[in-house]
Structure formats: C-alpha cells, structure tokens
Amino acid sequence: MTTFAGLVPAAITPMTAAGQIHEEAFRRVLDFNLQAGAHGFWVAGGSGESIMLDDSENRRLAEMAAEEVSGRGFVIMHVGAPTTARAAALAEHAARVGATAICCVPPFFYRRTADEIAEHYRVVGAAADLPLFVYNLPSMTGVEITVELMQTIQDTVPQLVGLKHSSSLFANVYEFVAMGLQCFIGSGALMAPALALGAVGCVDGPPLMAPEAWMKIWAAHLAGDRAQMDEAQLQARAVITLVRQFGGGRFFGVMKAVLSHRIGMDCGDPRLPAAPLTAAQKREVIELAESLGLYPAA
Amino acid sequence: MTTFAGLVPAAITPMTAAGQIHEEAFRRVLDFNLQAGAHGFWVAGGSGESIMLDDSENRRLAEMAAEEVSGRGFVIMHVGAPTTARAAALAEHAARVGATAICCVPPFFYRRTADEIAEHYRVVGAAADLPLFVYNLPSMTGVEITVELMQTIQDTVPQLVGLKHSSSLFANVYEFVAMGLQCFIGSGALMAPALALGAVGCVDGPPLMAPEAWMKIWAAHLAGDRAQMDEAQLQARAVITLVRQFGGGRFFGVMKAVLSHRIGMDCGDPRLPAAPLTAAQKREVIELAESLGLYPAA
Amino acid sequence: MTTFAGLVPAAITPMTAAGQIHEEAFRRVLDFNLQAGAHGFWVAGGSGESIMLDDSENRRLAEMAAEEVSGRGFVIMHVGAPTTARAAALAEHAARVGATAICCVPPFFYRRTADEIAEHYRVVGAAADLPLFVYNLPSMTGVEITVELMQTIQDTVPQLVGLKHSSSLFANVYEFVAMGLQCFIGSGALMAPALALGAVGCVDGPPLMAPEAWMKIWAAHLAGDRAQMDEAQLQARAVITLVRQFGGGRFFGVMKAVLSHRIGMDCGDPRLPAAPLTAAQKREVIELAESLGLYPAA
Amino acid sequence: MTTFAGLVPAAITPMTAAGQIHEEAFRRVLDFNLQAGAHGFWVAGGSGESIMLDDSENRRLAEMAAEEVSGRGFVIMHVGAPTTARAAALAEHAARVGATAICCVPPFFYRRTADEIAEHYRVVGAAADLPLFVYNLPSMTGVEITVELMQTIQDTVPQLVGLKHSSSLFANVYEFVAMGLQCFIGSGALMAPALALGAVGCVDGPPLMAPEAWMKIWAAHLAGDRAQMDEAQLQARAVITLVRQFGGGRFFGVMKAVLSHRIGMDCGDPRLPAAPLTAAQKREVIELAESLGLYPAA
C-alpha cells in the first residue's frame, strides 16, 4: 500500500502554440521533478488549469502521468467536475489507467448542502475505489471543508484517506490529523510549520518549478533538524514570491515560463481568460529565477 | 431592433429519467410561459443547470429555444464557460441558430483581473455579434460586477447592452441604468422596486413556474398603478417562498416538480450533485402551489 | 401614540473648535430640518458619531433633542453601547428626559449569540419602556440582524416596534414588514423603492443636509404619484454622491461642512480618528452643494 | 531595554459580585502566572473585556499590573478606544504608571482609511512614547492589518516594535518578521508553528489558565527540541478545546471559572451582554480542567 507523504508538486498542463496539451513537455516536467526527488504529483488540479480542461484532456493527462511516473512515485489524479456523473466517470477512468489515488474539489458554482457534498464524494469514491483526497480550496470553490463537513464525508466515503488543505484556517491541520487523515498542506509557504502540526507533506504549484528548495525542507524534517528546516523554508518562500511577481492570477504564466526554461521545451501559455505573460515578462521571471540561486540555469 | 424589457423567466432544463434533456418538455415550458405573456427567456443560466450541461446540450437548448420562441419573444442564450474559447464557441453557435442575444457569467473558479474579465467578454461578444448581457451572479461566480468593472467592460465590449443583476447591492441598479444599460433585476422578489429604479424588467427562475403573478406586476407598471404593482409583488413573493421550501439548493427540484404538474409532462430531476426531491416532497410542493391560488391546477 | 413614519434625518453632532458638543449648532440643525418638514430624528447614531461620544455627551444630546423638537416631531434616541449596563442606563435616561423612542445597535466587537443579543435588547427595552427600534448596521457592528434573529428579539422584547435597516439585504424589508415591524430604510438612495415594499420611511444622514429633496419623495408617496416619486429619488441621489465626494469615511466632514453653511454656524470637524476636511475640501463641497440647485445658498 | 518574547498570557479582568474589578483576584492571577514562568502580560485586551471597561477601570488595571509585575516581567497595556483622544489619554497614563509597552487595536466600528489608522497610531504612540504593539484582531475590529497597512504604520509610528497577530492569515507572520517586527502569535493553538516562522512568542487567553502547558512549548523551543515542542503544543490544544466548551463566546466565563478554582478566589462573571456560565457549567469546566491532568487541583 502506498504511503502518501513528502513533496507532491502540483503539475502544470503544458500547452502547444495551438492550445493543445504538449504531451512531451508534460512528461519532461514530471521526469525533471522525479529526478529532483519529488514523491508524487497532483495532476490536473488548480495549477494544472483544472476546470479549463476538457474531460478528454483530463483523461489523457491521467494516462500520461501514470505511464511516466510508473513505479517512481505516486499519481493523485484530480477528477473534480460540475456534475457527479462527470466526476465519477473521470474517477473510474483514472483508476483504470493506473492512477495511485484520486482527488476532487467539492461541487462548485451552485451552493450544496453537506449531504449533497458527501454524496458527491461517495459516488466519486466508489467509481474509482482508490484512495481519495478531498481538495479543500475555498478561494476557488466557495466551499470551506470545515471539520464538521469533513466528518460527514469521512462517515460517508470509505475511500477517504486525506486532503489537500488550501485554506486560511491553518490550525485545522491539527484537527484533520487528529481525525486520522493524511493532510497535505496546500501552501508551499507553510510546509515546515504544517509538518510540525502533523501534516504528511506539501502539495502546491511553486515546488514544481524548484523542487530542490522544498526537498531540503523534507530532508531536514526527516533528519529532525528544525533549524535547517526553517532555513530551507525561508529560501523556498523566495520562489513563491517569484510566482506572484505579476499578481496572483499570473502564477500559471510564471510557472510555465520558468519550467520552459528548466526543461528546455516551451510549455506555452495558460488558456484564456488567463492572460499570457509578455515576452518581456517571461525574460524577467527567468532572470529572477536564476538570480535566486536555488537552481542552476538549464 | 429588439426591445429587451418585461418578464423574462429563466428556463429550467427538463430531463428524462435517463438524465438527458427532455426536449418536448422544454418546448412546452417555453410555450406555456409565452401564452402567459412572458416577453422572452434566459436560457441555460443558473436556473437551467448552466455549468452542469455539456456544450452539446447548451447548443441543443439554443436551437430549440430559437425555434420554439420564434417571433413570439426573445431568447437570451447563456454562453458562460470556464475558458474564453468555449464561451466564444457557444456564443458563435447561439448567433448562428437564431438567439436574439447572449448572456455570460464572468470567468469563475480562478480569480481574474478586471482586464482579463473584460477581454473575456470582448472575445465572446465578438464571436456572436449579438446584444450581450453581463450576468452578475456573485453568489455563484465569486465575482461582483461592480460599477467600475462594468465600466471597464462597457469600454471594451461594443456588443454590451445590459445585465442581469443578481447581487445584494440593489442600489447599483441606479448606477447601471445611469450608464445606459438595460438592467434586468435578477430577483423575482424585487421586480416592482427595481422597475421603480429604472430596471427594464426581471429575469429569474420562480416566474417560470407562475408567470401570471409577475405579469400582473408588469401590467400594473405599464398602467402606472403603483398600488396594484406593490400588491402583485406581494403575491409573487409567495411563489418565491415556495421555491425555497426545502432550502435554497432545492429550488431546481421544486421548479421541476411544479412545472411538471403545470405542463402535464414530467420535467425530471436536477442533475447530481443536486439532490432530487422525494416523491412526498413533490406532492407537497404541488399542493402548496395549488393552495396559493395563483394559478389553476393543470 | 406616536406614528413613526416619514423622513427621519440622522442627526450629526456638531463640535466646537475645542472638540466639545456645539449645543446651539445642534439645536439649529434640528430646527432647520423641522422647518423643512422632517418628521423626527435619529439622534447619536452612526451619523452622530455614536460610539465616539462619552455617555455624558449622549445624555446631553438626548436632553437637547427632546427640548428642541418638543411637540414638533419625534426623537428616536440611540443608546447602543458595549455593555448592557451602559446601554440600559442611557435608555433609562433617554426616557426620563422625554425621548419618544430609543434605538440600539446590537452588541459589537465581541461576537454574541442570538440569545445574548436578544437578552441585551430585553434589558435595554425594559430600562426605557419606550418604543424600541433595532439598528441593523452590519457594516459597522459585524452583526446582520437576520429575519430569524429579529424573530428571536421580537419574541423577547415587548417594546420592539421596528428597525432601521442599513443592510445590503434589501429584500428583507418585506420580511420585517410582514412581521408587523415599522421598517425605516437606512439608505437615502433607496427611500422610494423601500416605501414600495412597505417601509414606513427613511432614516439616514444625507437627508439632514438636504431634507427638501427627500420631502419631495415623501410628498409624492402620499399623493400616490409614482413617477414624481422616482424623479425625486433621482434628485436625492445627487446629494448622496456629494456626501461620498472624498470617500465613504469622509461623510462626517462633508455633512458638517454643508450644514455649517446652511445654518450659518460652524459645526466643526468630526472627532479623530476621522480625518477632518481641508479648508479647500470644505469650499469644494459647499460649491457642489449649491450647484446641485436642490436648495438655495444660505 | 526589554526583550519582548516568550509566553505572554492575556489577562482576564476578574469582577466582584457587584460587577466591579476584583483587584485582589487580578493580582493573584498575575502572580500565579509569573510563578509558572510567564514572561509578561497583555492587559485589558480582548480576553480582559477590553471595550467593556470604562477608562477609569483601564487605568486602574494599568496601575495594578505595573505594581504587581514590577521587575518580574513586562506589562503590555492595551489602550485601544473609539477615539484617538481617549486612546492617547490611556496611553499617556499607561506610560506614567509604569507599563513596559502599550498595545492598541485599530479604530473599529467606523471604517477608516490607512492614513487615518496610521495617524491614530502615531498620536497614541507619541502619547506614551513606549514600545508599541499593533493588535491585529480582524474578527472583532473588522480591520485586517495587512502587510501594506503595517508598512504604512511602520513608516509613520517611531514607537512601533511589533504586533499580536490574531488573524487567519497565518503566513503573514513571515512577512511581519521580515519587516523587523516582533510578532506574537495570537493563537495559543499555533505557538509552536509560529515560533518556527520567526514569531517571538504567544499572546492569548487560554495560556493564562494553564501557563504550564505553554511554558513546555517555550522550553522545548529554547532547547531546540522540536519533537518535544510539537508534543507540548498538542497538549496545550486540549486547554483551548476546553475554553471553547460552550461555544466561542463563552470563553470569558470558562476562563474565569477555571482561574477562580486555580487561585482560590472567585473571579466572577463576564459583563453582560456576555452570558454568565451556570453553576453546573462552572463545575463541568473545572472537572474537565482537572481531568486534563495539565495542572494539579488548587
């Protein structure tokens, strides 16, 4: 049985100039992170342009991730969708092609009751029959997975094993850990303090650009060296500051620009309505990334 | 050129037992409302299960609405989608099959800048080249279309003619009217006061169940009979209370149950994760609807 | 028994250069409004610098308002305070010196339960044994008086007769009216539409500067002339725009500057931390006020 | 010069049966905490019933705290008030009677601009000319002290040395530390992770009841023993759970009941509108406190 722990970068979805998934670039991004020590991936989630992908694209990402990672780590495949039927179909597919686990945002746009949310997770969980992670992302979904709501889900969904916690209610990490859940902190800025609260690791986009920085946190954690852990966390924050260089909404573009540079293959632009970076902005972030000294130029 | 004004019920999307669009029921619902005097429809919006529909279903609804309404009113087709490309494709299709206008929620889930939102509307507006209504629905999209944001959109999108205002910032109706926009109030509970502020009409789901109640408000408005207008508004509120009988999230189910009864054809259940009404709940709402005396039993 | 209805300007608290209450100016402001037809006053509320006043100042305002208005209208005295004991003491005093009614914000700063809020109102209501108005001002108190909470208060407080509703949940006016409450709308921008929903009048600060504008709305309402009502409402909005000329937080300063001009006596500056207007800003708002043509220069 | 660091319990304000400050109990509570190792106190803040105290009571608390603590720790005196003048007068008094530092919530109730808030702090800071801590308590004040706002304050107020951060934006601890501020975390549940981010200590109410639990965190922090730190943090959380036993708003009552038991002197009830605990509830929390085994029965 898979142990879900460690550094789990959230994969971007590289695009060709024509706006299709750039399959080779996607594989290279994963491989590059595995070589840096990443333990697994969160695929087609918020950083992967999630709900901007068609279901057929989600399926292709699941296949490729399972193939590429094969035996070298774990794949937590995102299957969130506006209807239970679509999410369940993606979940069933993810299991079929070899994902290690699935993750799913709660239903969004329309407001749902706790029972409707739990039932959604029950159907989706049963469709994959894989370990299931709840994706707590209230800034985008409008739904805070409170301790009470998580309890309802836990009572309803036998496949539930954990969550990615991307909420401002940081102290709830404790509560989820106490419930026996494997809690990944959803902010790369808080990996060290979250590990201190019992979180099992970190899932976020910025580590995909610079896994080296977060692997140092993880190594220090394993070594029980808190001073080194805090120091590494401080360095990692510089990467996050870079990702937010042009405002929070431009994080896709920054990640794609830096990763293009690091893997030596163009990862393209995010889909509209996300505005692309200009050529000058791309140059700027690459220079900034190199100046951080966190990783060598490609 | 079409005058957009009056009562514009938001269409539900009737479903078969197998979960497909029930085409005949959809047409009957529109016809029933036209016979009651409705001036047009808001199709595939929030009350129409919107983002729970596939794009092919959205297209089919556009075709049917244009055919069914043909010459008897106007069709404002909702084309909102997570990517600009998908929304623009739906917009182009809506224009091609004869919709009178389009409407579009701002991009949701990911947070966007004002410029990204305006650019989204610019592309979508150009794709249809029909009158365009912004759909201000912050409770679901997480985006309040403020006066400032609307100004940016107005400066960017030549097709913009108005909006559906479903926000708690009621006094903004004044501002939008002062900007020369045709403002439909998005709450059936506020049709009369919104008309007093210069709104051109009402778009909401509950009027689809009982257009008679809201047509009285409209008639009184045209006659300049304010006392009658306020009285009619009070009666209409009873319908809204009924729609919320089992909590806000059950409004789909209530609307489908009552409309099934009124048109004599089963409109089915909403899609999951929206929980269906039980048989007992369906009976209860039909009895309540009849007891309101707002319309005769079918 | 007093009928609470009509235009009820919220009184400012004029200050001397030394920062004390300017008693003569306070009386003149009330007299000026009574001569313009105002039906009563809301004293020491949000526009009156409320919680920035000492209890002894609140008492002095109550005495002066009762004396000045005496027989020419009604005085609704604000008695809100952080502790129940202080609010009750102010309530008892207001009754003793001749206020017609009291009003009270719910406890603020600390979050309270519905029962604690209702008990607060019960004690305060009993202390005055005058008609009591709840002051629903969530933007400042952090407490939305929902329909459910108001029901709890109504079940607990025999003196409750109504409320000032300064919340974005405009449609709740209906609900409060249906509960038998006398609902004053707390936004001068919405007097006409609120009257259409059953509100009994308007309590707000801007009407104090230009009661003429709002008296036209009231006269048209009594005459049942809706077109005139809407026209007058539109004119009144220009006054509100003026009040917000330098940002929402400067409304005290604008009101004091314009009223100084209108009554011919300096009403001073608001207390710090509210920043005073500069001399140039004061001139600017007086010129703007005159240019509105809503009232003659003093 | 004082080093502000470590465990800084937020003092309650014990009351007599007649509702006056119980001076002897207040002194005993401080002494008990000093004996347990507390480094200083946060006096008359949120846990001390703050804005429910009269200014004369605030002054008496300042005097007593300075006398009682004298040389055994530091006293950070809260001087927040609705007007700048009142806050400045309390600040001047605190300095005069020997407080070590002052702290102050931003202006509340009315919304203020960044400039108004900074000016408020400037005047208050100058009045005491002691080290000044900002009190970031958005759940009560409605004002989030963002990094930008803090920068404005830092540019304006020479006495500024740090803050108590009681906000859900946990990651901002990093930012405030990077600005050179001494950041106390305002949640006893997050002392260990906050220390890991560079916070200098913890200010909160629950530690006042059971300083032993938090002193273990501090000792482990000084020893660099992270495993022990996390273990101690976990134990401390049980105290916080106890404080919230009857809902968040009852925390005053629980703290007073447990402290009455620990110091052997009745600390009374919180002021209304805070509902007092029943006798049965008081017994229940004392039993629970003893069962935690964190401290011996008094």
PDB file of N, CA, C and O in Angstrom, chain A residues 48-77:
ATOM      1  N   GLY A  48      -2.957  22.954 -12.636  1.00  0.00           N
ATOM      2  CA  GLY A  48      -2.984  22.263 -13.926  1.00  0.00           C
ATOM      3  C   GLY A  48      -4.089  22.739 -14.847  1.00  0.00           C
ATOM      4  O   GLY A  48      -4.427  22.086 -15.822  1.00  0.00           O
ATOM      5  N   GLU A  49      -4.680  23.862 -14.491  1.00  0.00           N
ATOM      6  CA  GLU A  49      -5.760  24.502 -15.265  1.00  0.00           C
ATOM      7  C   GLU A  49      -7.080  23.719 -15.179  1.00  0.00           C
ATOM      8  O   GLU A  49      -8.063  24.078 -15.841  1.00  0.00           O
ATOM      9  N   SER A  50      -7.089  22.701 -14.367  1.00  0.00           N
ATOM     10  CA  SER A  50      -8.293  22.017 -13.897  1.00  0.00           C
ATOM     11  C   SER A  50      -9.552  22.178 -14.732  1.00  0.00           C
ATOM     12  O   SER A  50      -9.690  21.554 -15.790  1.00  0.00           O
ATOM     13  N   ILE A  51     -10.443  23.033 -14.284  1.00  0.00           N
ATOM     14  CA  ILE A  51     -11.763  23.105 -14.919  1.00  0.00           C
ATOM     15  C   ILE A  51     -11.679  23.773 -16.287  1.00  0.00           C
ATOM     16  O   ILE A  51     -12.697  23.871 -16.972  1.00  0.00           O
ATOM     17  N   MET A  52     -10.504  24.202 -16.697  1.00  0.00           N
ATOM     18  CA  MET A  52     -10.369  24.731 -18.058  1.00  0.00           C
ATOM     19  C   MET A  52     -10.017  23.628 -19.060  1.00  0.00           C
ATOM     20  O   MET A  52      -9.913  23.883 -20.252  1.00  0.00           O
ATOM     21  N   LEU A  53      -9.864  22.411 -18.549  1.00  0.00           N
ATOM     22  CA  LEU A  53      -9.567  21.274 -19.427  1.00  0.00           C
ATOM     23  C   LEU A  53     -10.852  20.530 -19.797  1.00  0.00           C
ATOM     24  O   LEU A  53     -11.769  20.438 -18.981  1.00  0.00           O
ATOM     25  N   ASP A  54     -10.886  19.992 -21.003  1.00  0.00           N
ATOM     26  CA  ASP A  54     -11.982  19.097 -21.367  1.00  0.00           C
ATOM     27  C   ASP A  54     -11.785  17.753 -20.674  1.00  0.00           C
ATOM     28  O   ASP A  54     -10.667  17.407 -20.288  1.00  0.00           O
ATOM     29  N   ASP A  55     -12.841  16.986 -20.580  1.00  0.00           N
ATOM     30  CA  ASP A  55     -12.725  15.680 -19.934  1.00  0.00           C
ATOM     31  C   ASP A  55     -11.752  14.782 -20.695  1.00  0.00           C
ATOM     32  O   ASP A  55     -11.018  13.988 -20.090  1.00  0.00           O
ATOM     33  N   SER A  56     -11.730  14.900 -21.994  1.00  0.00           N
ATOM     34  CA  SER A  56     -10.813  14.049 -22.768  1.00  0.00           C
ATOM     35  C   SER A  56      -9.362  14.434 -22.464  1.00  0.00           C
ATOM     36  O   SER A  56      -8.479  13.578 -22.430  1.00  0.00           O
ATOM     37  N   GLU A  57      -9.136  15.711 -22.210  1.00  0.00           N
ATOM     38  CA  GLU A  57      -7.788  16.141 -21.841  1.00  0.00           C
ATOM     39  C   GLU A  57      -7.414  15.639 -20.444  1.00  0.00           C
ATOM     40  O   GLU A  57      -6.276  15.217 -20.199  1.00  0.00           O
ATOM     41  N   ASN A  58      -8.382  15.684 -19.554  1.00  0.00           N
ATOM     42  CA  ASN A  58      -8.129  15.157 -18.204  1.00  0.00           C
ATOM     43  C   ASN A  58      -7.731  13.684 -18.300  1.00  0.00           C
ATOM     44  O   ASN A  58      -6.790  13.241 -17.642  1.00  0.00           O
ATOM     45  N   ARG A  59      -8.434  12.952 -19.152  1.00  0.00           N
ATOM     46  CA  ARG A  59      -8.134  11.517 -19.300  1.00  0.00           C
ATOM     47  C   ARG A  59      -6.728  11.311 -19.857  1.00  0.00           C
ATOM     48  O   ARG A  59      -6.005  10.423 -19.415  1.00  0.00           O
ATOM     49  N   ARG A  60      -6.367  12.105 -20.820  1.00  0.00           N
ATOM     50  CA  ARG A  60      -5.040  11.940 -21.428  1.00  0.00           C
ATOM     51  C   ARG A  60      -3.937  12.242 -20.396  1.00  0.00           C
ATOM     52  O   ARG A  60      -2.916  11.545 -20.349  1.00  0.00           O
ATOM     53  N   LEU A  61      -4.183  13.264 -19.581  1.00  0.00           N
ATOM     54  CA  LEU A  61      -3.195  13.577 -18.539  1.00  0.00           C
ATOM     55  C   LEU A  61      -3.049  12.415 -17.546  1.00  0.00           C
ATOM     56  O   LEU A  61      -1.942  12.090 -17.110  1.00  0.00           O
ATOM     57  N   ALA A  62      -4.169  11.803 -17.212  1.00  0.00           N
ATOM     58  CA  ALA A  62      -4.126  10.668 -16.286  1.00  0.00           C
ATOM     59  C   ALA A  62      -3.290   9.536 -16.870  1.00  0.00           C
ATOM     60  O   ALA A  62      -2.423   8.953 -16.193  1.00  0.00           O
ATOM     61  N   GLU A  63      -3.523   9.220 -18.120  1.00  0.00           N
ATOM     62  CA  GLU A  63      -2.771   8.139 -18.779  1.00  0.00           C
ATOM     63  C   GLU A  63      -1.272   8.441 -18.788  1.00  0.00           C
ATOM     64  O   GLU A  63      -0.446   7.607 -18.419  1.00  0.00           O
ATOM     65  N   MET A  64      -0.958   9.663 -19.219  1.00  0.00           N
ATOM     66  CA  MET A  64       0.456  10.007 -19.343  1.00  0.00           C
ATOM     67  C   MET A  64       1.153  10.041 -17.981  1.00  0.00           C
ATOM     68  O   MET A  64       2.284   9.587 -17.850  1.00  0.00           O
ATOM     69  N   ALA A  65       0.457  10.590 -16.997  1.00  0.00           N
ATOM     70  CA  ALA A  65       1.081  10.683 -15.671  1.00  0.00           C
ATOM     71  C   ALA A  65       1.355   9.286 -15.128  1.00  0.00           C
ATOM     72  O   ALA A  65       2.431   9.010 -14.573  1.00  0.00           O
ATOM     73  N   ALA A  66       0.381   8.392 -15.281  1.00  0.00           N
ATOM     74  CA  ALA A  66       0.561   7.026 -14.772  1.00  0.00           C
ATOM     75  C   ALA A  66       1.728   6.343 -15.486  1.00  0.00           C
ATOM     76  O   ALA A  66       2.564   5.683 -14.853  1.00  0.00           O
ATOM     77  N   GLU A  67       1.809   6.513 -16.782  1.00  0.00           N
ATOM     78  CA  GLU A  67       2.913   5.907 -17.547  1.00  0.00           C
ATOM     79  C   GLU A  67       4.262   6.494 -17.141  1.00  0.00           C
ATOM     80  O   GLU A  67       5.228   5.770 -16.913  1.00  0.00           O
ATOM     81  N   GLU A  68       4.307   7.809 -17.076  1.00  0.00           N
ATOM     82  CA  GLU A  68       5.587   8.464 -16.861  1.00  0.00           C
ATOM     83  C   GLU A  68       6.137   8.222 -15.448  1.00  0.00           C
ATOM     84  O   GLU A  68       7.324   7.999 -15.258  1.00  0.00           O
ATOM     85  N   VAL A  69       5.229   8.296 -14.496  1.00  0.00           N
ATOM     86  CA  VAL A  69       5.663   8.165 -13.103  1.00  0.00           C
ATOM     87  C   VAL A  69       5.950   6.698 -12.758  1.00  0.00           C
ATOM     88  O   VAL A  69       6.831   6.403 -11.945  1.00  0.00           O
ATOM     89  N   SER A  70       5.230   5.848 -13.412  1.00  0.00           N
ATOM     90  CA  SER A  70       5.239   4.399 -13.190  1.00  0.00           C
ATOM     91  C   SER A  70       6.349   3.875 -12.261  1.00  0.00           C
ATOM     92  O   SER A  70       7.504   3.737 -12.663  1.00  0.00           O
ATOM     93  N   GLY A  71       5.960   3.584 -11.039  1.00  0.00           N
ATOM     94  CA  GLY A  71       6.917   2.966 -10.116  1.00  0.00           C
ATOM     95  C   GLY A  71       7.891   3.935  -9.472  1.00  0.00           C
ATOM     96  O   GLY A  71       8.606   3.576  -8.530  1.00  0.00           O
ATOM     97  N   ARG A  72       7.897   5.172  -9.956  1.00  0.00           N
ATOM     98  CA  ARG A  72       8.870   6.121  -9.404  1.00  0.00           C
ATOM     99  C   ARG A  72       8.245   7.073  -8.377  1.00  0.00           C
ATOM    100  O   ARG A  72       8.921   7.936  -7.828  1.00  0.00           O
ATOM    101  N   GLY A  73       6.967   6.932  -8.180  1.00  0.00           N
ATOM    102  CA  GLY A  73       6.270   7.814  -7.248  1.00  0.00           C
ATOM    103  C   GLY A  73       4.785   7.531  -7.357  1.00  0.00           C
ATOM    104  O   GLY A  73       4.375   6.506  -7.916  1.00  0.00           O
ATOM    105  N   PHE A  74       3.971   8.419  -6.853  1.00  0.00           N
ATOM    106  CA  PHE A  74       2.520   8.195  -6.926  1.00  0.00           C
ATOM    107  C   PHE A  74       1.850   9.334  -7.690  1.00  0.00           C
ATOM    108  O   PHE A  74       2.399  10.438  -7.797  1.00  0.00           O
ATOM    109  N   VAL A  75       0.705   9.015  -8.254  1.00  0.00           N
ATOM    110  CA  VAL A  75      -0.079   9.981  -9.030  1.00  0.00           C
ATOM    111  C   VAL A  75      -1.434  10.153  -8.366  1.00  0.00           C
ATOM    112  O   VAL A  75      -2.197   9.188  -8.260  1.00  0.00           O
ATOM    113  N   ILE A  76      -1.694  11.381  -7.913  1.00  0.00           N
ATOM    114  CA  ILE A  76      -3.016  11.691  -7.355  1.00  0.00           C
ATOM    115  C   ILE A  76      -3.732  12.504  -8.420  1.00  0.00           C
ATOM    116  O   ILE A  76      -3.388  13.655  -8.697  1.00  0.00           O
ATOM    117  N   MET A  77      -4.717  11.880  -9.032  1.00  0.00           N
ATOM    118  CA  MET A  77      -5.360  12.458 -10.214  1.00  0.00           C
ATOM    119  C   MET A  77      -6.595  13.256  -9.819  1.00  0.00           C
ATOM    120  O   MET A  77      -7.481  12.717  -9.145  1.00  0.00           O
TER     121      MET A  77
END
